[in-house]
XYZ file of N, CA and C in Angstrom:
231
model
N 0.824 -1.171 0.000
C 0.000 0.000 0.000
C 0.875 1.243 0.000
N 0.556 2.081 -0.514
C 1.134 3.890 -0.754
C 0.433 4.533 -0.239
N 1.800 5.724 0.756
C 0.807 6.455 0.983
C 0.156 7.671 0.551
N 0.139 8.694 0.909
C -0.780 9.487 -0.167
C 0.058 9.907 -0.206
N -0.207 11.646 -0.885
C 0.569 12.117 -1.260
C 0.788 13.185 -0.098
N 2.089 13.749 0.072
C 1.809 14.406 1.242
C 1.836 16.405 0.723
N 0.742 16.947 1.114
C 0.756 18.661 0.136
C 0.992 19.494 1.665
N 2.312 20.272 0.599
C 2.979 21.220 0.926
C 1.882 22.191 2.017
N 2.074 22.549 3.642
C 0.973 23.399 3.995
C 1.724 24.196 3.190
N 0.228 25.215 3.083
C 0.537 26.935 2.342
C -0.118 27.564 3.836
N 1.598 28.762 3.526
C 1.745 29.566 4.712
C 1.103 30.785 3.926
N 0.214 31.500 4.705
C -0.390 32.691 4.083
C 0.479 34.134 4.937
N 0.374 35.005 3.987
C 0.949 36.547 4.196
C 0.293 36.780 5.514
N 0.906 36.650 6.510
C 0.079 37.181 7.475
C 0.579 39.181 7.910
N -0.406 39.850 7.587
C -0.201 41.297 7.978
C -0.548 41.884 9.435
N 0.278 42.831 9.809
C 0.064 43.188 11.095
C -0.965 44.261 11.132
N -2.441 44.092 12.208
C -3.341 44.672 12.638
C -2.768 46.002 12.468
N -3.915 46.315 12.219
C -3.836 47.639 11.945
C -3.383 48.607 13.320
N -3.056 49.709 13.155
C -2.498 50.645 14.676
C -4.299 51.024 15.362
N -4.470 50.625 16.512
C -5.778 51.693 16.979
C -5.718 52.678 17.238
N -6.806 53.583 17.247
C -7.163 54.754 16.981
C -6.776 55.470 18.217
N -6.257 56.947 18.611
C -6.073 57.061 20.153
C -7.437 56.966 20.849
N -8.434 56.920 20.103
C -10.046 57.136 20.675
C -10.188 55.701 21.347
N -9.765 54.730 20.237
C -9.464 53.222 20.567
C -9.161 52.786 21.367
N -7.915 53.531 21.649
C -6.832 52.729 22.488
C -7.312 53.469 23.617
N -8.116 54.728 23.987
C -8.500 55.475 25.042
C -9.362 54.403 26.040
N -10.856 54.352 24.845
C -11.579 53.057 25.055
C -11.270 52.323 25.592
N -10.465 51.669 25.284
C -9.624 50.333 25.824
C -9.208 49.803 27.125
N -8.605 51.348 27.173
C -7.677 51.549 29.248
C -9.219 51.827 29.848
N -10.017 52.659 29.250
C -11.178 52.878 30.049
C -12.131 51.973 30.367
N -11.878 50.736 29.366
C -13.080 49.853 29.908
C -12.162 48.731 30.597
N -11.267 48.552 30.958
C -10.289 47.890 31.881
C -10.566 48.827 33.042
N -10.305 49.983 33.192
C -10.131 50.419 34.563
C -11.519 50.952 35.264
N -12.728 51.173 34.497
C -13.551 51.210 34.933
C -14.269 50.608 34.719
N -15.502 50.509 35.808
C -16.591 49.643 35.653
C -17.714 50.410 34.314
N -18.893 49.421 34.211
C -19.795 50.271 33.385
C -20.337 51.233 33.694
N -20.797 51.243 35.182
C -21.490 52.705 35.766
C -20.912 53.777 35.461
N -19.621 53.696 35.815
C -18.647 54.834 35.535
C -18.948 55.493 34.276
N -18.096 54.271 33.332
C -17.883 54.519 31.673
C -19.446 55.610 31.383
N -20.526 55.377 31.599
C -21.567 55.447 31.284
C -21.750 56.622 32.121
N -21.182 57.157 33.088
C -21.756 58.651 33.589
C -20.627 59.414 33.231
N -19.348 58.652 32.893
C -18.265 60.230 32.126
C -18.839 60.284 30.973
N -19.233 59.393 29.924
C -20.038 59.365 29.199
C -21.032 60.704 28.876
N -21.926 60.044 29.996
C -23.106 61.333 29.830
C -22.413 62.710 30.071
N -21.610 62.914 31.257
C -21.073 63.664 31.648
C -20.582 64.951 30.330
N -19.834 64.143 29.330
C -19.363 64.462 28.524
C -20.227 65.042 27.224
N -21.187 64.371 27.124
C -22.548 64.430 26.461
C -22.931 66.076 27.070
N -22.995 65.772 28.351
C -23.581 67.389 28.596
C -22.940 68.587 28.450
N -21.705 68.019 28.298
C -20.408 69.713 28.127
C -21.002 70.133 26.553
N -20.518 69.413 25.660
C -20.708 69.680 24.535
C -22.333 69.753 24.133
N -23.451 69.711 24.961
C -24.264 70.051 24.274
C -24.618 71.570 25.326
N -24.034 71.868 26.350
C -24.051 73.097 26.887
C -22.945 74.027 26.048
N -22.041 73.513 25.513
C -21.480 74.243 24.222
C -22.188 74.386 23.529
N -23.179 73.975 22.715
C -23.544 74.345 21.781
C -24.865 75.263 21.501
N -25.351 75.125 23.194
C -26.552 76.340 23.214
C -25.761 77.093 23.499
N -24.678 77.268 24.548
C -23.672 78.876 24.757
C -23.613 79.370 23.221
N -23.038 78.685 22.110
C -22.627 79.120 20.724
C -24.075 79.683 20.103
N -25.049 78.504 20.276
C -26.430 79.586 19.954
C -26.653 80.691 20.450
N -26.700 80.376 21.904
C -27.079 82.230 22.377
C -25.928 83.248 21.441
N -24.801 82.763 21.600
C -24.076 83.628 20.740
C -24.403 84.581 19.492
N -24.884 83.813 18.919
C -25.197 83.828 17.371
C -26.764 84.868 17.710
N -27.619 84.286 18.501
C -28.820 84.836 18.835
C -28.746 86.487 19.061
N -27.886 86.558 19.851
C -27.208 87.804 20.299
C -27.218 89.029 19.370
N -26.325 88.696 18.264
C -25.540 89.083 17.653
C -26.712 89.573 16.678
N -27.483 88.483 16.183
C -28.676 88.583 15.433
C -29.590 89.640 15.840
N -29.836 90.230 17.293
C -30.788 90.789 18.129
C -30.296 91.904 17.642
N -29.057 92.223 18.023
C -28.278 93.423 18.324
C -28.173 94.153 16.994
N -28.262 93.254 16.033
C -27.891 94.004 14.320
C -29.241 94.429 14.391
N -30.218 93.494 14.997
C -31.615 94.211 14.351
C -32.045 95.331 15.249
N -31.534 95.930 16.095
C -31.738 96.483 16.902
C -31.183 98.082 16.680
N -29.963 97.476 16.019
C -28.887 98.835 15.858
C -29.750 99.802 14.910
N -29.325 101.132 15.281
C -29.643 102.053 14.157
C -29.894 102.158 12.934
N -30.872 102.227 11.706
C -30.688 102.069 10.544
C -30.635 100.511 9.971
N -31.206 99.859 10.986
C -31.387 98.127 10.490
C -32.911 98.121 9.493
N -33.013 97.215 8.857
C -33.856 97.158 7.917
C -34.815 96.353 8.472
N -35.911 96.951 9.265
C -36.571 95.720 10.027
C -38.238 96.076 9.278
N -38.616 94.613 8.717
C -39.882 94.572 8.246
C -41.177 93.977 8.701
C-alpha cells in the first residue's frame, strides 16, 4: 500500500493589525479600569459639556442677530 501524497501546507501573508485609533486605544484603558457605571456617567457627563457648548454658541449667534436688528438704521420689516 502507498501512501498518499503528502501537500505542501501553504503559509499565508500574514499582515500586522492595523495601529488603533487614540479614541481606541483610550476606550480600551477605560473599559479595563472602569466599571460600566462609571464609563456610562463620564459618558453622559461628557454628552452634557458639549451640548451646553452648543446652546452657549447659539445664544451667541442669537445675540448678535438681536443686536444688528436692533442697531440704528437696520432694515426691520
Amino acid at each position: 500500500m502507498q501512501a498518499a501524497p503528502v501537500t505542501p501546507l501553504r503559509t499565508s501573508t500574514i499582515r500586522p493589525a492595523a495601529w488603533p485609533s487614540v479614541t481606541g486605544a483610550l476606550r480600551a484603558v477605560e473599559s479595563v479600569l472602569m466599571r460600566s457605571g462609571q464609563r456610562t456617567a463620564r459618558r453622559n457627563a461628557w454628552a452634557s459639556v458639549l451640548e451646553d457648548r452648543r446652546r452657549a454658541q447659539d445664544r451667541v449667534e442669537t445675540q448678535a442677530v438681536l443686536e444688528a436688528a436692533a442697531a440704528p438704521g437696520s432694515q426691520t420689516s
